[in-house]
mmCIF file of C-alpha atoms in Angstrom:
data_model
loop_
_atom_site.group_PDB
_atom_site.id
_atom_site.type_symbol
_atom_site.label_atom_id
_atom_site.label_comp_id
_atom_site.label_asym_id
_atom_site.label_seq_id
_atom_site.Cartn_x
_atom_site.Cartn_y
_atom_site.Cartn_z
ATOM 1 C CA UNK A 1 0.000 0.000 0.000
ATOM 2 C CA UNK A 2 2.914 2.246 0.577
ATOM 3 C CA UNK A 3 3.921 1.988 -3.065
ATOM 4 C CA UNK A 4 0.532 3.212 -3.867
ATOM 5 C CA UNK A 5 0.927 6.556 -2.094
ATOM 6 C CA UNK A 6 4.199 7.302 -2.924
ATOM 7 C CA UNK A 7 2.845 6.939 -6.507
ATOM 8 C CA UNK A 8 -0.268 9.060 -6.186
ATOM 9 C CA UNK A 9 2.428 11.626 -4.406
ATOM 10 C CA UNK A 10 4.442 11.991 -7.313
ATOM 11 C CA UNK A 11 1.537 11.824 -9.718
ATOM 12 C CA UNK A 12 -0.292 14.673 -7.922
ATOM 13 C CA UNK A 13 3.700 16.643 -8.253
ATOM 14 C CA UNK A 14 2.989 16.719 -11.812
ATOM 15 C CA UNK A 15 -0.640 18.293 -11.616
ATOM 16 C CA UNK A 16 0.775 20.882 -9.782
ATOM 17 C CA UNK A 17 2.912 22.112 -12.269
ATOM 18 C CA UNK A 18 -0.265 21.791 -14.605
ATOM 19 C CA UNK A 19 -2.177 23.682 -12.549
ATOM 20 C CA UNK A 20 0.230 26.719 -12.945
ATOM 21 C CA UNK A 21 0.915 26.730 -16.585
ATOM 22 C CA UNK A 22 -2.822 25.919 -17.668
ATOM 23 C CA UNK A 23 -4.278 28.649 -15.456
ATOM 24 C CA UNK A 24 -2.473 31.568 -17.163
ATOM 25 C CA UNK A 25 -4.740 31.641 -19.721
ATOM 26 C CA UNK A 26 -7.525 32.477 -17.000
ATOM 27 C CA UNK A 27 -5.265 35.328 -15.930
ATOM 28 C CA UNK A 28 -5.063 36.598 -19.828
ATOM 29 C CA UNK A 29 -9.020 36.128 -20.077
ATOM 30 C CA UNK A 30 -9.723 37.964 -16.700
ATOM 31 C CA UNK A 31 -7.290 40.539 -16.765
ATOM 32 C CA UNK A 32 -6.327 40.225 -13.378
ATOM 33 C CA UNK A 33 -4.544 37.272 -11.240
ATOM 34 C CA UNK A 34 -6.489 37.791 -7.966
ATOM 35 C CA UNK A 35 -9.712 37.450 -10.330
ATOM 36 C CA UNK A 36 -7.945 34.280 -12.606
ATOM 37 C CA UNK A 37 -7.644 32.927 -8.824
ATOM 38 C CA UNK A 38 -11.332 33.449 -7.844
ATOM 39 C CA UNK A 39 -12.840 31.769 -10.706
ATOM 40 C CA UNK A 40 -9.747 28.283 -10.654
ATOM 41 C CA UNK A 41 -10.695 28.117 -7.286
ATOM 42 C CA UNK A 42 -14.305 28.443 -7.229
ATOM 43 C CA UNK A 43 -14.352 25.940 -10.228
ATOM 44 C CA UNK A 44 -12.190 23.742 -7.576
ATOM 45 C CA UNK A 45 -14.833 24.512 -5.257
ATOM 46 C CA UNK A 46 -17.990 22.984 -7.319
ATOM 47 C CA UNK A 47 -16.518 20.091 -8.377
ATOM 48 C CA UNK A 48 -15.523 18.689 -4.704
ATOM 49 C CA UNK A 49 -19.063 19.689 -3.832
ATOM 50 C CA UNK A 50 -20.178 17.466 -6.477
ATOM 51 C CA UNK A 51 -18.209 14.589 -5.711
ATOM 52 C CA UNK A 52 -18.925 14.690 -1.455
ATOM 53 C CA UNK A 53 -22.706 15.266 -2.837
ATOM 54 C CA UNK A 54 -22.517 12.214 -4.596
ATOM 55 C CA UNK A 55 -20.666 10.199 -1.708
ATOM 56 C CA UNK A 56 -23.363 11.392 0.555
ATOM 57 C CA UNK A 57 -20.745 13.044 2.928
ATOM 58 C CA UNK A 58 -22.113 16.516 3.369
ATOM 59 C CA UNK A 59 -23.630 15.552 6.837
ATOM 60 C CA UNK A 60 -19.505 15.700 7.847
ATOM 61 C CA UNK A 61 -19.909 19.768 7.708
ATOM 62 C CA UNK A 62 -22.237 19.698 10.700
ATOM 63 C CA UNK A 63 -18.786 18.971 12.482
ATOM 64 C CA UNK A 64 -17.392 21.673 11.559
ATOM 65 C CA UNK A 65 -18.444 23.624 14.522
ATOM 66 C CA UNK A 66 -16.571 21.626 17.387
ATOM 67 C CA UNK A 67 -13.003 21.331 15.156
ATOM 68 C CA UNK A 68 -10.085 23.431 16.273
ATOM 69 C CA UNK A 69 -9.712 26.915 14.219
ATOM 70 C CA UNK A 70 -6.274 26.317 13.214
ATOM 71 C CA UNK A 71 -7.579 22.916 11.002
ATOM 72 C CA UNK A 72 -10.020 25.249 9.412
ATOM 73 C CA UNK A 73 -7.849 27.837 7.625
ATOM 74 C CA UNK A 74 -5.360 25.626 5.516
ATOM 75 C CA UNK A 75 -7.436 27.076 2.672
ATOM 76 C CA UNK A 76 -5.987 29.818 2.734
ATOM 77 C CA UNK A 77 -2.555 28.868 0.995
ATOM 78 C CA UNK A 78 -4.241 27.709 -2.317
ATOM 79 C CA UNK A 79 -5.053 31.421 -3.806
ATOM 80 C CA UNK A 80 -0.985 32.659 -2.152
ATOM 81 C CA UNK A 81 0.038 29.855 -4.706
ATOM 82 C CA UNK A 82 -2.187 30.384 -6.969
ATOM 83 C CA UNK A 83 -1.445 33.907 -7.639
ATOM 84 C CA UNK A 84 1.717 33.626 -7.076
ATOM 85 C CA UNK A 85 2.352 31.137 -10.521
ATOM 86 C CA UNK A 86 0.283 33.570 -12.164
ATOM 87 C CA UNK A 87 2.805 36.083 -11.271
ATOM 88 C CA UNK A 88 5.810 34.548 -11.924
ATOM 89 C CA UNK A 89 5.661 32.085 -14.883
ATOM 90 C CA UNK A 90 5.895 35.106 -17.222
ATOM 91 C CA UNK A 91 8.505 36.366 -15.888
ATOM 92 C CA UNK A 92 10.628 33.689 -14.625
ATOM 93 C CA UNK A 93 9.466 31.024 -16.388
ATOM 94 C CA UNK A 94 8.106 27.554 -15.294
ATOM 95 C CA UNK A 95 11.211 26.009 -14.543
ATOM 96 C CA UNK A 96 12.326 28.494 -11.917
ATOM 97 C CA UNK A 97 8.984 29.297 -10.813
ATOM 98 C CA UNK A 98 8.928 25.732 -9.820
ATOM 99 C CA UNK A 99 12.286 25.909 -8.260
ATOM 100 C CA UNK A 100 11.486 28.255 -5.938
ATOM 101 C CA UNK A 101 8.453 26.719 -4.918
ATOM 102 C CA UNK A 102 10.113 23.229 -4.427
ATOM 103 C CA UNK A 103 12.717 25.254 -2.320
ATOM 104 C CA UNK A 104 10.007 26.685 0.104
ATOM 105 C CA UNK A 105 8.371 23.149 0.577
ATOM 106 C CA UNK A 106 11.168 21.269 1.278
ATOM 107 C CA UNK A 107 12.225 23.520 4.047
ATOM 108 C CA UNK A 108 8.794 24.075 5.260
ATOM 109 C CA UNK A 109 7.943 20.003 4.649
ATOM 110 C CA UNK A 110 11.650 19.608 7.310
ATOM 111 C CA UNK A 111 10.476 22.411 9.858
ATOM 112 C CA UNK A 112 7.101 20.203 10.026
ATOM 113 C CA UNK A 113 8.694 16.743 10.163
ATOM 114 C CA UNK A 114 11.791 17.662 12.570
ATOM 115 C CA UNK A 115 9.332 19.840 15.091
ATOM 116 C CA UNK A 116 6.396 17.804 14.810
ATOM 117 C CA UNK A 117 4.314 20.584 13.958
ATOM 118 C CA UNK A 118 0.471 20.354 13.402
ATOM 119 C CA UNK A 119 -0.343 17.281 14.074
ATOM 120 C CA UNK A 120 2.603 15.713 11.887
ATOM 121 C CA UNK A 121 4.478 12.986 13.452
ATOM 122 C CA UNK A 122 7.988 13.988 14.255
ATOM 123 C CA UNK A 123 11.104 12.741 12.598
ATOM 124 C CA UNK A 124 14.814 14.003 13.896
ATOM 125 C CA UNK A 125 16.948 15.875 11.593
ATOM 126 C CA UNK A 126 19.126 12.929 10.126
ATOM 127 C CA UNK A 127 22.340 14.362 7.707
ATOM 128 C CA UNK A 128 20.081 12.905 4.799
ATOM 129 C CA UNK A 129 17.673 15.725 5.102
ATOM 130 C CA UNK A 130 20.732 18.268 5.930
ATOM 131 C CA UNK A 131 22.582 16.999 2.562
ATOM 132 C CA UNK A 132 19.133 16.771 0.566
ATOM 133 C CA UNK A 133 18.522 20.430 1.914
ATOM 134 C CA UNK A 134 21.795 21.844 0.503
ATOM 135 C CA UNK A 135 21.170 20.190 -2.681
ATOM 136 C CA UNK A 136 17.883 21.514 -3.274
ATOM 137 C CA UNK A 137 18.892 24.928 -1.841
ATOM 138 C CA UNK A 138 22.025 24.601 -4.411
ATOM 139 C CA UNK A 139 19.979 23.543 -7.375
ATOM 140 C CA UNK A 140 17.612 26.743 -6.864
ATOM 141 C CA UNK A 141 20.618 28.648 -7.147
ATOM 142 C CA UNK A 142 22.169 27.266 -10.333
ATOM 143 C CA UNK A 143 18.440 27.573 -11.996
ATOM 144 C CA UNK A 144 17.571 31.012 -11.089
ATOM 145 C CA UNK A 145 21.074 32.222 -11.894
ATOM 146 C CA UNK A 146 20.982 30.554 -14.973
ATOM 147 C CA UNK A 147 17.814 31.774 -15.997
ATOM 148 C CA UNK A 148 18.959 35.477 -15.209
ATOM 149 C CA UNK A 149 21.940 35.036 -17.248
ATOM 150 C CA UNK A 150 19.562 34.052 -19.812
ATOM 151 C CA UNK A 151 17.820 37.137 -19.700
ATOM 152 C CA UNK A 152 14.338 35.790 -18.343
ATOM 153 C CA UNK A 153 13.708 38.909 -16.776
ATOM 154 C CA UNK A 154 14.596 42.237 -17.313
ATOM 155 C CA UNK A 155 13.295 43.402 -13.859
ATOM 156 C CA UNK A 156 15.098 45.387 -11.061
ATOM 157 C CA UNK A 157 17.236 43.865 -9.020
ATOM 158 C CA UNK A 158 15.034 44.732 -5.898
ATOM 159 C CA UNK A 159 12.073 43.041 -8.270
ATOM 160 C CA UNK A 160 13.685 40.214 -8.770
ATOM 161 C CA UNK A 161 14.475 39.460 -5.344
ATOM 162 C CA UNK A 162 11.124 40.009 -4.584
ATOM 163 C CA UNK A 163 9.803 37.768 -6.845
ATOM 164 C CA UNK A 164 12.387 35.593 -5.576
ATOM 165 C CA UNK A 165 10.841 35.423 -1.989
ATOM 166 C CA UNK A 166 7.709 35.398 -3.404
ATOM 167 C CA UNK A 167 8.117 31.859 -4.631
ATOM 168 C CA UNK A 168 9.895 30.553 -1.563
ATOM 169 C CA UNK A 169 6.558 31.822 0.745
ATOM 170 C CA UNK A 170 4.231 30.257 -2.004
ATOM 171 C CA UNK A 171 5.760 27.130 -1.960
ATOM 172 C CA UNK A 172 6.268 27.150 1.794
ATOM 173 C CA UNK A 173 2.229 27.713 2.782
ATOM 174 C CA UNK A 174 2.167 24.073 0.704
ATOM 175 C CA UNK A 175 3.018 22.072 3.250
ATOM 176 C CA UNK A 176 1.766 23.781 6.070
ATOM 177 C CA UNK A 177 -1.758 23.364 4.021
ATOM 178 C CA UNK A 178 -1.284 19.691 3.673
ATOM 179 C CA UNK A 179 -0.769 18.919 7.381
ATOM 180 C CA UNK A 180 -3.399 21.434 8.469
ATOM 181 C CA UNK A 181 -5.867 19.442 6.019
ATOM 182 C CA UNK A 182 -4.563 16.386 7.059
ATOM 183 C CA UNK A 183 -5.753 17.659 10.570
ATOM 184 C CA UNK A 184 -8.890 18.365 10.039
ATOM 185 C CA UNK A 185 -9.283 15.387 7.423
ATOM 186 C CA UNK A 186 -9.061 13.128 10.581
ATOM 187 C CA UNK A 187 -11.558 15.083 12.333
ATOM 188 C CA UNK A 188 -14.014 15.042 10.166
ATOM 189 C CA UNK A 189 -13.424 11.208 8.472
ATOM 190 C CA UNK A 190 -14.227 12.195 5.005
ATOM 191 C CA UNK A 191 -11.904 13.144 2.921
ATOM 192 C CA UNK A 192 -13.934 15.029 -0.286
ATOM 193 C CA UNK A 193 -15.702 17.315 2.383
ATOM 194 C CA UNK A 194 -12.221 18.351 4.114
ATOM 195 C CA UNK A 195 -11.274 19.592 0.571
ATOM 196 C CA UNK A 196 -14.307 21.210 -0.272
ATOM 197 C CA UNK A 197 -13.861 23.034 2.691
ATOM 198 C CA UNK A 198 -10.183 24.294 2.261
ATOM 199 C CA UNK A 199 -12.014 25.229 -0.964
ATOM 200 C CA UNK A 200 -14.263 27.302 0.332
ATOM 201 C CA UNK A 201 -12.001 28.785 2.647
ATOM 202 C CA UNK A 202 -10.019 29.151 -0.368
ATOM 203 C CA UNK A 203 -12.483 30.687 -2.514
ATOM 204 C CA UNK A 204 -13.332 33.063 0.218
ATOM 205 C CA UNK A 205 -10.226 34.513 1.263
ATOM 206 C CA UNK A 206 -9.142 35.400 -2.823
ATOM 207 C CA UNK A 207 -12.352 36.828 -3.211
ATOM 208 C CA UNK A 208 -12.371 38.437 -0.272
ATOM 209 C CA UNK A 209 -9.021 40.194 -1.342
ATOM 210 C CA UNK A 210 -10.230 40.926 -5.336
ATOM 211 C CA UNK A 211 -12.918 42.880 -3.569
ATOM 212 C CA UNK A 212 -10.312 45.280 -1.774
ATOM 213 C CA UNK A 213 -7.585 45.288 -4.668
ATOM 214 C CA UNK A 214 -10.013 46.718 -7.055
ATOM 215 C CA UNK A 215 -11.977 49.043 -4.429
ATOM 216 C CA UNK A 216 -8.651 50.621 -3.808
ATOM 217 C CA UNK A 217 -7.481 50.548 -7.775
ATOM 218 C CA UNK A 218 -4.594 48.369 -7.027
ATOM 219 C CA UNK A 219 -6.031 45.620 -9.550
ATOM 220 C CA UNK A 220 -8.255 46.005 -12.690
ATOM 221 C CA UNK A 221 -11.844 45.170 -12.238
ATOM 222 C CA UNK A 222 -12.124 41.530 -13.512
ATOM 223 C CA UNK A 223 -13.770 40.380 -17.424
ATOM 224 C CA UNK A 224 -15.354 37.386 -17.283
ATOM 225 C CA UNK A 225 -17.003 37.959 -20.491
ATOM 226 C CA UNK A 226 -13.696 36.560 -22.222
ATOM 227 C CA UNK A 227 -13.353 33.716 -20.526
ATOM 228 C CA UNK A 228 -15.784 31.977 -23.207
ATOM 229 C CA UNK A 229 -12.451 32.408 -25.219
ATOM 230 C CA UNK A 230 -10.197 29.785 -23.151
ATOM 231 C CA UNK A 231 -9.448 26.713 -24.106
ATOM 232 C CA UNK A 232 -10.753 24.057 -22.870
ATOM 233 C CA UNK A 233 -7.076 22.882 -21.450
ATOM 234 C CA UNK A 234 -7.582 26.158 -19.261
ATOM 235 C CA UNK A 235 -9.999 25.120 -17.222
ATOM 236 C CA UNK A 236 -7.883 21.609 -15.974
ATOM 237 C CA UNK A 237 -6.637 24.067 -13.274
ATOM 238 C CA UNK A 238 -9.596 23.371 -10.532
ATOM 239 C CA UNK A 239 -9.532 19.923 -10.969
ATOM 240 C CA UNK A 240 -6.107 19.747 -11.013
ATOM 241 C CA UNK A 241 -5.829 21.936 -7.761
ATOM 242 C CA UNK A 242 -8.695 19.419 -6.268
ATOM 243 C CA UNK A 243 -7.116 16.637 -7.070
ATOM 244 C CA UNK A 244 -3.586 17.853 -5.510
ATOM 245 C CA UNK A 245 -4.969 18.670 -2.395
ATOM 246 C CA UNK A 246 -7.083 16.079 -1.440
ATOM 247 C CA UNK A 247 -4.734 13.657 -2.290
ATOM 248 C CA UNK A 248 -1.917 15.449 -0.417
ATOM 249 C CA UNK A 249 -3.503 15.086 2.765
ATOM 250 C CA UNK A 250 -4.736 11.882 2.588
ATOM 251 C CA UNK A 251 -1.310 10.505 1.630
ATOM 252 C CA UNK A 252 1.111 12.864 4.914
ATOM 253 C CA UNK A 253 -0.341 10.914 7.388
ATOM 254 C CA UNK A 254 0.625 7.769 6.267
ATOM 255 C CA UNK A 255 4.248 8.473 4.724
ATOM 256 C CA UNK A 256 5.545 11.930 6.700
ATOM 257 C CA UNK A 257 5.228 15.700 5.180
ATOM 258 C CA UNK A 258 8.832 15.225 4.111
ATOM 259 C CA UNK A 259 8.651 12.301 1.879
ATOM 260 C CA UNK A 260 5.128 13.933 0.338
ATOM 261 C CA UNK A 261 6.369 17.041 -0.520
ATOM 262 C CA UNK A 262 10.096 15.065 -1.904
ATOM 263 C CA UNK A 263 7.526 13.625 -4.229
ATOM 264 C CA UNK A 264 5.141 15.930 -5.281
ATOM 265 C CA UNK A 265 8.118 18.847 -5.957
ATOM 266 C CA UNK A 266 9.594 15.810 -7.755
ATOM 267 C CA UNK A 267 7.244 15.473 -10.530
ATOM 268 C CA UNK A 268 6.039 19.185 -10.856
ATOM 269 C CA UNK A 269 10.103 19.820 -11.344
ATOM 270 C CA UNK A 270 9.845 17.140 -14.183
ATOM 271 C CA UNK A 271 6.887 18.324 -15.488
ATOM 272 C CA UNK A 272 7.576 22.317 -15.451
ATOM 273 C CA UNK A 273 10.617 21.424 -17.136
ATOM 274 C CA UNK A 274 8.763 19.546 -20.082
ATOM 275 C CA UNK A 275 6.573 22.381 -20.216
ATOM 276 C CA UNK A 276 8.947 24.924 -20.611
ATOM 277 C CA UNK A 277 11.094 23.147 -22.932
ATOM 278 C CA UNK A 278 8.198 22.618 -25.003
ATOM 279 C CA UNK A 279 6.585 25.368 -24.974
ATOM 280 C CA UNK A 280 3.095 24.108 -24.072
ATOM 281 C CA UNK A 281 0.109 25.650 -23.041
ATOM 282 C CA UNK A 282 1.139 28.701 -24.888
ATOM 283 C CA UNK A 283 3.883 29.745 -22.847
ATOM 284 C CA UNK A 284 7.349 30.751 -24.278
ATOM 285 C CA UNK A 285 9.343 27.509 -25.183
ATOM 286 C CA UNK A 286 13.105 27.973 -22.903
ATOM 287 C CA UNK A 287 14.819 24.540 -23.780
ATOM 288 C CA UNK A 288 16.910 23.382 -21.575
ATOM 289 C CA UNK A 289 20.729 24.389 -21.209
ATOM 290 C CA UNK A 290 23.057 22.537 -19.394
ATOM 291 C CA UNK A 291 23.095 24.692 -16.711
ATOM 292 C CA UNK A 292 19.439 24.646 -15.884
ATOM 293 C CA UNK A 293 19.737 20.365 -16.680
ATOM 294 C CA UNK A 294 22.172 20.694 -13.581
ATOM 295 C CA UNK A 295 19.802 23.098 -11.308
ATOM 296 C CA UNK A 296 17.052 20.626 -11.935
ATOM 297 C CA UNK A 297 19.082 17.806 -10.907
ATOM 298 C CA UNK A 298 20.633 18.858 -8.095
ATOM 299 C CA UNK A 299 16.905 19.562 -6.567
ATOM 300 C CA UNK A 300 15.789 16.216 -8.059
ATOM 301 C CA UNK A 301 18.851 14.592 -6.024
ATOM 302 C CA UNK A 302 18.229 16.908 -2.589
ATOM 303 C CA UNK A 303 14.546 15.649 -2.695
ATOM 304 C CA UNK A 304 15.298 12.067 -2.658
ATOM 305 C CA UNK A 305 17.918 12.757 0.018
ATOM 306 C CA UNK A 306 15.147 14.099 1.928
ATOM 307 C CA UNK A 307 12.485 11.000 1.024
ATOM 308 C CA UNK A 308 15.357 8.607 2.038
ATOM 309 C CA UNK A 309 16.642 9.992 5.451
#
């Protein structure tokens, strides 16, 4: 059975990566990313409704009421991600986007293991998940300097580093979303309603944000007349993002945060770098240099480190 979730882990990796690329193509249609975020994850939303409707486990939202507040807001990292890929597959590209976001949830995926934080059974730090930390942390380093080199971006340097950090926090709320579902998933017993929830919650808190960004002018009001125009690829997104997260938290508690999120940054890195070699879903084709070959490998090598300690 192990072999089975260490599977759907690095299956779920690639959606990931998916999920980012496709849902650019919302952004374009929308005009905005906060508003591209609203309508991925309200689409997410709908279609875990459907499926706990149909496995007649609504009743399990009744329980909602006595669970501890911290299991209810894991949510809240899906539209941080989310937005964030929107933001910087443009301008990084998917590769490095990646990178960065593999970087954040390996470290975050360590801090939960080694401290046994929310509800995630502990683990001590062995050198395997020193040496696999290094790796990844030199791998993000190669990649993003290679892809500057390369003329990626032509932003500032005080942009870049703060598109830079953006990644790391987007990919760092992963984890922490995972266990916190994984929480709550064992408080309620059913696992379709404990992602329809971190939907909602998800759903909410992006919205909740659109609403200020364009009262204040900071965004432009949202078009959702175009979005008749995307393809039908650009809607995989929400079920993409359903799938990921339901399947994240089912698998932590039964192989450690660590060895999930080794997996799952595993196959989005193999999958972002298809992508942008490619070209696909309409983004600008980067084919792989040596140099980025070696960045990808070096996090490909810390992650297993990591799995393996």
């Amino acid at each position: 059975m192990t072999l089975v979730y260490l599977a759907a882990a690095l299956a779920v990796g690639g959606l990931l990566a998916l999920q980012a690329s496709v849902n650019l193509q919302l952004g374009k249609a929308v005009g905005t990313p906060y508003g591209a975020s609203t309508v991925q994850l309200a689409v997410s939303a709908v279609l875990l409704a459907v499926v706990a409707a149909a496995a007649g486990g609504l009743g399990a939202l009744t329980e909602l009421g006595s669970v501890e507040w911290w299991k209810l807001v894991g949510g809240i990292a899906s539209p941080i991600y989310i937005t964030s890929a929107i933001v910087l597959f443009p301008r990084l590209g998917a590769l490095a986007s990646v990178g960065l976001f593999v970087t954040g949830q390996m470290f975050a995926s360590i801090a939960l293991d080694v401290g046994g934080l929310l509800g995630v059974a502990q683990r001590p730090l062995g050198p395997g998940m020193v040496l696999g930390a290094l790796a990844v942390l030199a791998g993000i380093v190669v990649v993003i300097r290679s892809q500057l080199a390369g003329g990626a971006t032509q932003a500032s340097p005080a942009a870049r580093a703060g598109l830079i950090v953006l990644g790391l926090v987007a990919g760092a709320v992963l984890p922490v979303q995972g266990a916190t579902n994984a929480a709550l998933r064992r408080a309620l017993d059913d696992a379709f309603v404990t992602g329809l929830w971190s939907f909602l919650v998800a759903t909410a808190a992006i919205a909740v944000a659109l609403l200020v960004l364009v009262s204040t002018g900071r965004t432009p009001r949202p078009r959702f007349a175009p979005l008749r125009t995307v393809p039908w690829w650009g809607w995989l997104g929400g079920l993409a993002a359903a799938t990921y997260v339901t399947v994240t938290f089912s698998v932590i508690p039964h192989i450690g945060a660590a060895t999930t999120i080794a997996l799952t940054v595993t196959g989005q890195q193999l999958a972002s770098a298809a992508i942008d070699h490619r070209g696909w879903f309409e983004l600008p084709a980067k084919p792989i240099t040596a140099g980025r070959l070696g960045g990808l490998a070096a996090l490909i090598i810390g992650c297993g480190l990591v799995q393996l300690a």
